[in-house]
mmCIF file of C-alpha atoms in Angstrom:
data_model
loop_
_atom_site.group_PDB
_atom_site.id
_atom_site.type_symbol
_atom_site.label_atom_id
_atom_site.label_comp_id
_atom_site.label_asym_id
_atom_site.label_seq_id
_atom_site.Cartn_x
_atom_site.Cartn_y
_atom_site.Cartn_z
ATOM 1 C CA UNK A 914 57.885 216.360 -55.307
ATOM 2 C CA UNK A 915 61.350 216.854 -54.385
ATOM 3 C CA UNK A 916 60.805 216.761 -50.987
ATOM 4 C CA UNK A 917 58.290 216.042 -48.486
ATOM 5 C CA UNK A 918 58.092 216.173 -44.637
ATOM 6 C CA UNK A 919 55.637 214.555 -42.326
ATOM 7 C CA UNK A 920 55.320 213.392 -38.665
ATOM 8 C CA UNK A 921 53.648 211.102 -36.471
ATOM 9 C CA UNK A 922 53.511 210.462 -32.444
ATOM 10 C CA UNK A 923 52.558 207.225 -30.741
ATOM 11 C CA UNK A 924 52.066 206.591 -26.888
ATOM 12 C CA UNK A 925 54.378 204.105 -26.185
ATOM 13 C CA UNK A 926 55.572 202.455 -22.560
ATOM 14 C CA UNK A 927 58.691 201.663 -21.378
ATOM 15 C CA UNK A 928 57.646 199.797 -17.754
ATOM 16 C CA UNK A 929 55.781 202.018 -15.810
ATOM 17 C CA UNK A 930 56.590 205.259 -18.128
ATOM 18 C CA UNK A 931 55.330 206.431 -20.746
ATOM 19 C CA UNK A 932 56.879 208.074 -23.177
ATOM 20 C CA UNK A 933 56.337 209.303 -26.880
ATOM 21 C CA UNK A 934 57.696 208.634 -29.875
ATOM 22 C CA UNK A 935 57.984 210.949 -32.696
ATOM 23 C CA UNK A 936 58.618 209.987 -36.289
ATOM 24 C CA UNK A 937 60.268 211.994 -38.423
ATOM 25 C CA UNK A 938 60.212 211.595 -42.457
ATOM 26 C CA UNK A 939 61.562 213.056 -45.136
ATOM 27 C CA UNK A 940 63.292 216.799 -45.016
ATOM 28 C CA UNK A 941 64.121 219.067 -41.945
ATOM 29 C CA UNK A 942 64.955 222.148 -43.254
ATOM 30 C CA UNK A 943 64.272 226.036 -43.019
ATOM 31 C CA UNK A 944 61.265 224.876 -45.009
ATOM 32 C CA UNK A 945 59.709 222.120 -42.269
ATOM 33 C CA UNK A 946 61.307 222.982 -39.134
ATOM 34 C CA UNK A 947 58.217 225.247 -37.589
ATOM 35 C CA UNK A 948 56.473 221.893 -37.911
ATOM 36 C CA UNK A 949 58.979 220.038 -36.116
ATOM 37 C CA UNK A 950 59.556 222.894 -33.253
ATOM 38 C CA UNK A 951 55.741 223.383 -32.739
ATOM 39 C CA UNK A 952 54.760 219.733 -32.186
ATOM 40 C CA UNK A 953 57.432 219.247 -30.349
ATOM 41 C CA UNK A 954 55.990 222.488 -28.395
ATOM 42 C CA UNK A 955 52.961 221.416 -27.814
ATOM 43 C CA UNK A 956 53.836 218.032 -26.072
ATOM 44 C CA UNK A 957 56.170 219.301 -23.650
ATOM 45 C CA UNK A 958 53.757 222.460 -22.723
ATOM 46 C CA UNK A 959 51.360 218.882 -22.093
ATOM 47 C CA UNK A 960 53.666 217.632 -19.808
ATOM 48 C CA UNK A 961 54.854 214.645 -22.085
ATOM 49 C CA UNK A 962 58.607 215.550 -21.877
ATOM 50 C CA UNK A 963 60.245 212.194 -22.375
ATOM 51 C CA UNK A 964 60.649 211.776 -25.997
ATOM 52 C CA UNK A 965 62.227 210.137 -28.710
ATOM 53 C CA UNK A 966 62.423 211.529 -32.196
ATOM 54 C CA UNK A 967 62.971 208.213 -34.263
ATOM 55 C CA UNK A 968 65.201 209.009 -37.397
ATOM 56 C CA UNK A 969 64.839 206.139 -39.413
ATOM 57 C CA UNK A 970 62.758 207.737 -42.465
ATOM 58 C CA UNK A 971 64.663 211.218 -42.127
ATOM 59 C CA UNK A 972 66.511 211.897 -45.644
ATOM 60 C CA UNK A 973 67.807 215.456 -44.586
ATOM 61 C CA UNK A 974 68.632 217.927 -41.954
ATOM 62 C CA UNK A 975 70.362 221.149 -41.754
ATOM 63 C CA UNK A 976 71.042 224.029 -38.777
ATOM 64 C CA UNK A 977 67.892 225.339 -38.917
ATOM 65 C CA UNK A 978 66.120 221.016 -37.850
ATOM 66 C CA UNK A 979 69.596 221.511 -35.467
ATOM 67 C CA UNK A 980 68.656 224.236 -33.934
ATOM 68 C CA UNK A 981 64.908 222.778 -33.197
ATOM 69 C CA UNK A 982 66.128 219.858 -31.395
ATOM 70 C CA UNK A 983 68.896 221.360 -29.268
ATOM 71 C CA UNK A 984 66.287 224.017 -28.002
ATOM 72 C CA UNK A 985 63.645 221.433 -27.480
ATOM 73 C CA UNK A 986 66.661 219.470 -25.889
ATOM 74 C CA UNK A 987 66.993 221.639 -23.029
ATOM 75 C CA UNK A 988 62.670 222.701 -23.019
ATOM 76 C CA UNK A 989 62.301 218.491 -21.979
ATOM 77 C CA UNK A 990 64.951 218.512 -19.576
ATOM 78 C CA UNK A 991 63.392 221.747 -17.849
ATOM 79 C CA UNK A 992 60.411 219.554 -17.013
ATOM 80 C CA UNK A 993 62.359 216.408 -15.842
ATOM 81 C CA UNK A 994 62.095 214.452 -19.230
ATOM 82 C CA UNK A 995 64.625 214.059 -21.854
ATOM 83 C CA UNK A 996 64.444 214.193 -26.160
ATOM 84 C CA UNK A 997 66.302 211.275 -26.986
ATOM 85 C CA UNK A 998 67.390 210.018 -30.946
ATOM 86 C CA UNK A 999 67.130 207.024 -32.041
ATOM 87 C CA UNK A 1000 66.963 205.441 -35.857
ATOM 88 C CA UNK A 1001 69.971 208.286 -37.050
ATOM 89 C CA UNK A 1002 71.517 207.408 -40.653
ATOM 90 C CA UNK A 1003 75.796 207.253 -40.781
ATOM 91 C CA UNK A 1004 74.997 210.479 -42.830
ATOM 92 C CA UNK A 1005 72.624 212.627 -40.423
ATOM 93 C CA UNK A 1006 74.989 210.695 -37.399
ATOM 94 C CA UNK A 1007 78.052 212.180 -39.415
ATOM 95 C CA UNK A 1008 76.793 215.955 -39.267
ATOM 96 C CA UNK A 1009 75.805 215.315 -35.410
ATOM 97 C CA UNK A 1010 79.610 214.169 -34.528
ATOM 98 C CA UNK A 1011 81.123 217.292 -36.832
ATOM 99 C CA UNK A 1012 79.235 219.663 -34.905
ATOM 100 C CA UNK A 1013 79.858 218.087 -31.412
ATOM 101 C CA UNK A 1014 76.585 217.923 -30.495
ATOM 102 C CA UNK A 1015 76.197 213.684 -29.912
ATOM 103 C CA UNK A 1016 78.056 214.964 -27.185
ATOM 104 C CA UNK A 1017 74.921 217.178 -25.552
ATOM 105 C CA UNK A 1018 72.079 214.958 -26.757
ATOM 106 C CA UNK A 1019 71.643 211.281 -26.409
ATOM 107 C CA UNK A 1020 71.807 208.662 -29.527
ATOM 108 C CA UNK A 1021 70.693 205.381 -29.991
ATOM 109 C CA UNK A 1022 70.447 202.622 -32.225
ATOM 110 C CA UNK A 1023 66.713 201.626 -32.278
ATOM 111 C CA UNK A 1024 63.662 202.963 -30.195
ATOM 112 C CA UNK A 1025 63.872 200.357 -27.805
ATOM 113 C CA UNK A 1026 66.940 201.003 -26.935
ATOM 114 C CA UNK A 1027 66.286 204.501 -26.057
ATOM 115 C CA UNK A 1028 63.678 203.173 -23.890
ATOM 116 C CA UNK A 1029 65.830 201.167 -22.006
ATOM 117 C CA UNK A 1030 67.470 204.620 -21.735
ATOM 118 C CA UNK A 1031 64.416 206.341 -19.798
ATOM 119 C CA UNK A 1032 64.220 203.514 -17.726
ATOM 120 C CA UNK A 1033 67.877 203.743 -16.463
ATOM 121 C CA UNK A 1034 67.223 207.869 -16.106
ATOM 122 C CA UNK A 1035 63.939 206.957 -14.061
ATOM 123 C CA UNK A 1036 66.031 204.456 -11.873
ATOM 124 C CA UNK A 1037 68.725 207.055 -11.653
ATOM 125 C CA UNK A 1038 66.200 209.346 -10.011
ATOM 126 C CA UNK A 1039 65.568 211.436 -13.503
ATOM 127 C CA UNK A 1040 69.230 212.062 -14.197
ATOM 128 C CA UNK A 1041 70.140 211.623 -17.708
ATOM 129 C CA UNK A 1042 72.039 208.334 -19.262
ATOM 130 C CA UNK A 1043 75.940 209.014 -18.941
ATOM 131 C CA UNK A 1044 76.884 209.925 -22.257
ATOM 132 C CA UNK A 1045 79.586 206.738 -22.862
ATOM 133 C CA UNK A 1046 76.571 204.540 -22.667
ATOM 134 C CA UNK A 1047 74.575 206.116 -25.825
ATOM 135 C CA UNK A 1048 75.094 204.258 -29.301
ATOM 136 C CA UNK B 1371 103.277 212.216 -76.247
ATOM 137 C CA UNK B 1372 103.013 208.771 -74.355
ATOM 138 C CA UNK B 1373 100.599 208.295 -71.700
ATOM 139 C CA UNK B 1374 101.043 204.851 -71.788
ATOM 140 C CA UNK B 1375 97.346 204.120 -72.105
ATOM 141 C CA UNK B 1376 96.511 207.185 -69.816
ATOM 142 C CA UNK B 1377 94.258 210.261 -70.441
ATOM 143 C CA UNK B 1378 94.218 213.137 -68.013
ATOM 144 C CA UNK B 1379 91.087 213.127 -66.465
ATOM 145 C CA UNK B 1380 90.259 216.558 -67.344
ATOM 146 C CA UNK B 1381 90.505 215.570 -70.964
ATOM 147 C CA UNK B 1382 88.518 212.312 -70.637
ATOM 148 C CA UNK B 1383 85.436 214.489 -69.251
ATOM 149 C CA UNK B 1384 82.727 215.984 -71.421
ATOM 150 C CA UNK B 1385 82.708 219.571 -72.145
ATOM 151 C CA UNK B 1386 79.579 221.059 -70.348
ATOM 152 C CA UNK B 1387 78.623 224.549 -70.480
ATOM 153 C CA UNK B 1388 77.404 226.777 -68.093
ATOM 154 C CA UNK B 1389 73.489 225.963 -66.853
ATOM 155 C CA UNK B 1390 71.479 228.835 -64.737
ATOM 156 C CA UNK B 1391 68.212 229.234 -63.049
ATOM 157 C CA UNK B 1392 66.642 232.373 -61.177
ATOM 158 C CA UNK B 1393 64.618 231.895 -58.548
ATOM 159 C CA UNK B 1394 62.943 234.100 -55.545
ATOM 160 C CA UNK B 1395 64.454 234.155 -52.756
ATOM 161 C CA UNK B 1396 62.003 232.421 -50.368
ATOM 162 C CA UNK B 1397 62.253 229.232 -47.404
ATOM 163 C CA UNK B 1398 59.531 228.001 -49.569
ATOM 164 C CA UNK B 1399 61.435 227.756 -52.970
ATOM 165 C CA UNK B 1400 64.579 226.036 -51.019
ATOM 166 C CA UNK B 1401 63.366 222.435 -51.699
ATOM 167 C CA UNK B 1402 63.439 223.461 -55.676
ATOM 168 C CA UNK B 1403 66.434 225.194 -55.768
ATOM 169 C CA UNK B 1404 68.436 222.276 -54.014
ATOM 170 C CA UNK B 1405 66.374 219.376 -55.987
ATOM 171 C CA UNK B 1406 67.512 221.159 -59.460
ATOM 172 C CA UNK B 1407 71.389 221.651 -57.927
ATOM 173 C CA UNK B 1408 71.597 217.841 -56.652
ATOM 174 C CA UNK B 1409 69.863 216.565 -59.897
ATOM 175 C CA UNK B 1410 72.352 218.552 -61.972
ATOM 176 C CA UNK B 1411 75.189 217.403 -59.462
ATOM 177 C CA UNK B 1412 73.953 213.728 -59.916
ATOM 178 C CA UNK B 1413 73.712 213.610 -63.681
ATOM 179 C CA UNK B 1414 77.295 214.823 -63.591
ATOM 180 C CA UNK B 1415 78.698 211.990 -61.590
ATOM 181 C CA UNK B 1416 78.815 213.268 -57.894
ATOM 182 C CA UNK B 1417 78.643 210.830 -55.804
ATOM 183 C CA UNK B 1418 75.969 210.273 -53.153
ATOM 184 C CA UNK B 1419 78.360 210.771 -50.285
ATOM 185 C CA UNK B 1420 79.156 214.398 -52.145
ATOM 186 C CA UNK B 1421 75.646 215.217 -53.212
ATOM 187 C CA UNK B 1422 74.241 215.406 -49.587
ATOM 188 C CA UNK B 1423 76.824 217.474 -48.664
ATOM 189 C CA UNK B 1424 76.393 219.517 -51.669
ATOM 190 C CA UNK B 1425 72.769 219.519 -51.026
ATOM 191 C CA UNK B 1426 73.284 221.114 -47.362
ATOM 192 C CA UNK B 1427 75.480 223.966 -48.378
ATOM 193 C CA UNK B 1428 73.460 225.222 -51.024
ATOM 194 C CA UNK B 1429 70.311 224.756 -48.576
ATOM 195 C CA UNK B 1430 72.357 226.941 -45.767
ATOM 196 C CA UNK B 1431 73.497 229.540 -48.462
ATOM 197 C CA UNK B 1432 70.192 230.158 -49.799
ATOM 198 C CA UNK B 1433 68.465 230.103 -46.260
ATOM 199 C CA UNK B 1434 70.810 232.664 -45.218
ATOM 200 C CA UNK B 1435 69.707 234.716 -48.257
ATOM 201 C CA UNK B 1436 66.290 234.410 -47.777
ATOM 202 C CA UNK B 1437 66.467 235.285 -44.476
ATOM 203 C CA UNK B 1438 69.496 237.445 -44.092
ATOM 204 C CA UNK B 1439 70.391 238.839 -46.999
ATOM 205 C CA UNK B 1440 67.076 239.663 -48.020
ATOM 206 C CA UNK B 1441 65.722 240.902 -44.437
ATOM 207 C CA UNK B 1442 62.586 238.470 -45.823
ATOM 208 C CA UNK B 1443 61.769 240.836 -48.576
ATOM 209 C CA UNK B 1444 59.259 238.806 -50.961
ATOM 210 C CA UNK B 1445 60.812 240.323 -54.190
ATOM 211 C CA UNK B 1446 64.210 239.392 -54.048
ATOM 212 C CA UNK B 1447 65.837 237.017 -56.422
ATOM 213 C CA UNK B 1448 68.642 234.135 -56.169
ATOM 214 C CA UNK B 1449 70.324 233.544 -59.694
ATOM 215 C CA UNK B 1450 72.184 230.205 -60.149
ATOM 216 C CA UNK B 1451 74.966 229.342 -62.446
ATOM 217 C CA UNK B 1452 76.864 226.124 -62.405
ATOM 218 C CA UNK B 1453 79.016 223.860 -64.475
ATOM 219 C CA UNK B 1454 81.383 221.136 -64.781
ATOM 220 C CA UNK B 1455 85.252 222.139 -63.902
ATOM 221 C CA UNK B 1456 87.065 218.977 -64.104
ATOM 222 C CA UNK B 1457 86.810 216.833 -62.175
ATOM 223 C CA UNK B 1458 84.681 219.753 -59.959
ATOM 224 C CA UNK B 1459 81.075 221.014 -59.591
ATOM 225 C CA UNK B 1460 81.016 224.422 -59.458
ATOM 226 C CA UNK B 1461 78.123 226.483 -58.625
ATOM 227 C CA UNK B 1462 78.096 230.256 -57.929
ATOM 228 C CA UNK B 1463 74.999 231.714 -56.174
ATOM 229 C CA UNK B 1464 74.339 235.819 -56.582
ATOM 230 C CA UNK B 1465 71.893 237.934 -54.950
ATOM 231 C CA UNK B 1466 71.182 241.909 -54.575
ATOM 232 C CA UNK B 1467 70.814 241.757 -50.765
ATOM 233 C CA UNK B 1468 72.884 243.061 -48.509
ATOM 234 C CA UNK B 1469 76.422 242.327 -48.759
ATOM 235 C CA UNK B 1470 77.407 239.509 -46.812
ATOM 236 C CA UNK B 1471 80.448 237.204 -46.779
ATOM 237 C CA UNK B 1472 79.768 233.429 -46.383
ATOM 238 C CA UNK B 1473 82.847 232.498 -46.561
ATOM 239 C CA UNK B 1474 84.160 234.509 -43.615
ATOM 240 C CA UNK B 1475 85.490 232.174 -40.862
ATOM 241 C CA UNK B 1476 82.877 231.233 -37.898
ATOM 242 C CA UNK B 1477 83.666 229.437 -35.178
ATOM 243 C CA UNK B 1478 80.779 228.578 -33.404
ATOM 244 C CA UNK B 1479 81.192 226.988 -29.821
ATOM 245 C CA UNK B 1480 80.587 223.437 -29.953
ATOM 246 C CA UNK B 1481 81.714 222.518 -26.314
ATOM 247 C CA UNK B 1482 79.584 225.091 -24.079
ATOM 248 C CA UNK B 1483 77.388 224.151 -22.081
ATOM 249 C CA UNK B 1484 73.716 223.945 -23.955
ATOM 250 C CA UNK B 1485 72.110 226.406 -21.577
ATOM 251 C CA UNK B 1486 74.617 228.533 -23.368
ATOM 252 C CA UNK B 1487 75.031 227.193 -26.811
ATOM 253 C CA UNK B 1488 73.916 229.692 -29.464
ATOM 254 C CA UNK B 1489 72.400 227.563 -32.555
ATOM 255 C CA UNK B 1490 73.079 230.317 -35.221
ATOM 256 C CA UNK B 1491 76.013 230.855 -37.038
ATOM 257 C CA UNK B 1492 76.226 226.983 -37.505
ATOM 258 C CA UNK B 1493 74.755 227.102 -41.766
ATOM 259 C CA UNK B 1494 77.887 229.033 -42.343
ATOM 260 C CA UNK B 1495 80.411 226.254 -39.965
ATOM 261 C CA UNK B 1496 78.605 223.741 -42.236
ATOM 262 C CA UNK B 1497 79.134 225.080 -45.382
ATOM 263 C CA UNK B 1498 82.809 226.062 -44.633
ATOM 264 C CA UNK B 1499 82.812 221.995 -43.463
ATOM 265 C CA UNK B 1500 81.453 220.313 -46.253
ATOM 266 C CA UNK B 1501 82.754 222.436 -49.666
ATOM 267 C CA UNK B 1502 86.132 221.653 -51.296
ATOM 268 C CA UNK B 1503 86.656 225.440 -51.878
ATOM 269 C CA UNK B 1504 84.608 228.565 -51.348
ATOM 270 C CA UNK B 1505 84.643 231.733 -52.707
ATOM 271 C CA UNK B 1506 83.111 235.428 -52.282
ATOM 272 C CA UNK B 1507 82.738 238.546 -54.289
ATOM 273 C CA UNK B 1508 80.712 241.607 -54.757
ATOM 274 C CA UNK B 1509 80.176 242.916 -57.634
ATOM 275 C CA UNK B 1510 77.598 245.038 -59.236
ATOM 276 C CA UNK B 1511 75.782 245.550 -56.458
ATOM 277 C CA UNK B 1512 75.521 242.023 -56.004
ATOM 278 C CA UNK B 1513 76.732 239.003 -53.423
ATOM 279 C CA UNK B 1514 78.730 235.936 -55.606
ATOM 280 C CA UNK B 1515 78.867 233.288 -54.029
ATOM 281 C CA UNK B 1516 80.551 230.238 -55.202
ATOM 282 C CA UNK B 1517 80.784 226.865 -53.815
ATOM 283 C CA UNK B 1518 83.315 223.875 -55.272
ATOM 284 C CA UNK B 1519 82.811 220.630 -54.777
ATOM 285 C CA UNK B 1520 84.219 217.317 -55.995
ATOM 286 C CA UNK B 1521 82.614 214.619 -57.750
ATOM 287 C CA UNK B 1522 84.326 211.992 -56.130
ATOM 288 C CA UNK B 1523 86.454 212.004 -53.037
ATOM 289 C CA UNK B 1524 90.114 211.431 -53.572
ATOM 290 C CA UNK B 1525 89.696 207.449 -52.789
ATOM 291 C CA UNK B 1526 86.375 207.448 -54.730
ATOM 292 C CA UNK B 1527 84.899 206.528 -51.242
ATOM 293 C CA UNK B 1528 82.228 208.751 -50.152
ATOM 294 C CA UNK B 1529 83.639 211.076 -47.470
#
């Protein structure tokens, strides 16, 4: 098969928080995105609104896996959390910084560091990571 | 005539005719329709760096078909033509739906605030982005479509 999509979430902690960790693989596309935007859905109607999508095993994305993260974006900040990425390729990193938006959401290197990340917001009193120190 | 060793590139590449596929024009056929593009792409000599981009334009073209051109009617069709120009992958892309320019200019806002960020209209900033060329007709009651990209970049690096 040409391509495949598939997802997983751990509980994870970072300190006292926890936080959840999404894995994406494979394609995001007009194809897979409902996945994506429905799970995504469901944990934030939960109350689990910090969250990092980890990137590492994502081959693809287009507007329409775009689209799904900058709405979910602002749907975890509503509640006081944050979606934060972390694992990106230079490729899917590349289409991010052409369409501005590493500007709006925060990137990191690894998961850990975008644990750090909701650490610093929690110490901050919730307020997002200044942009300058993302990856 | 003395090339001193040289031979125009164009001349130095096989001949290959012109391939096509039809397909319907459904989100669900997208992963074949790109998988047979970027395998024909790749057996050509596009480099990786060239075939994703490749890859994402023909993705946002067909989605905006499927969805747009098409108003998500299950019988409509996407027919496929491309072939080697060069030094160039050409593809052209038809469909009967309703006429509709992909090549038109869009400038979506990238700097407004998120609250007011509208997410659409960014397949067509993409495609504009990533192809060498584009080009749009109608013809016969039909939308054409066609995208140009290069193998290689001009430094052979992937862009």
């Amino acid at each position: 098969m040409w391509k495949k999509f598939d997802l997983t979430t751990t509980e994870d902690k970072a300190g006292e928080l926890t936080l959840y960790v999404v894995n994406v693989k494979g394609y995001l596309d007009s194809s897979t995105f409902q996945d994506l935007q429905d799970h995504l859905h469901q944990l934030i109607d939960e109350g689990k609104c910090r969250i990092v999508v980890e990137f590492g095993e994502l081959n693809y994305i287009s507007s329409a896996g775009l689209g799904v993260l900058m709405g979910m974006l602002q749907e975890a900040r509503e509640c006081d959390g944050d979606l934060k990425l972390a694992n990106m390729s230079s490729k899917v990193r590349n289409l991010f910084d052409m369409l501005g938006f590493s500007r709006l959401i925060h990137i990191y290197e690894d998961v850990e560091s975008a644990k750090k990340a909701f650490l610093k917001d929690d110490a901050n009193g919730s307020e997002p990571t200044p942009m300058e120190e993302s990856y | 005539m003395n090339l001193n060793g040289r031979i125009p590139s164009v001349l130095n590449m096989p001949i290959k005719s012109e391939h096509n596929a039809v397909f319907t024009a459904s989100i669900e056929e997208l992963p074949s329709i790109c998988g047979m593009v970027c395998q024909a792409a790749k057996d050509m000599g596009m480099a990786d760096g060239n075939l994703w981009k490749l890859e994402t334009a023909v993705d946002e073209a067909c989605t905006n078909i499927a969805c747009y051109g098409y108003k998500g009617r299950k019988d409509g069709k996407i027919w496929i033509r491309w072939r080697l120009k060069g030094d160039q992958f050409v593809i052209v892309i038809e469909d009967e739906g309703l006429p509709f320019d992909q090549t038109k200019p869009t400038h979506p806002d990238l700097s407004a605030d998120i609250c007011k960020r509208k997410v659409g209209g960014l397949g067509r900033f993409i495609m504009q982005k990533f192809m060498d060329e584009m080009h749009y007709d109608r013809k016969n009651d039909r939308n054409c479509l066609t995208l140009v990209k290069k193998l290689q970049t001009e430094s052979g690096a992937e862009d």
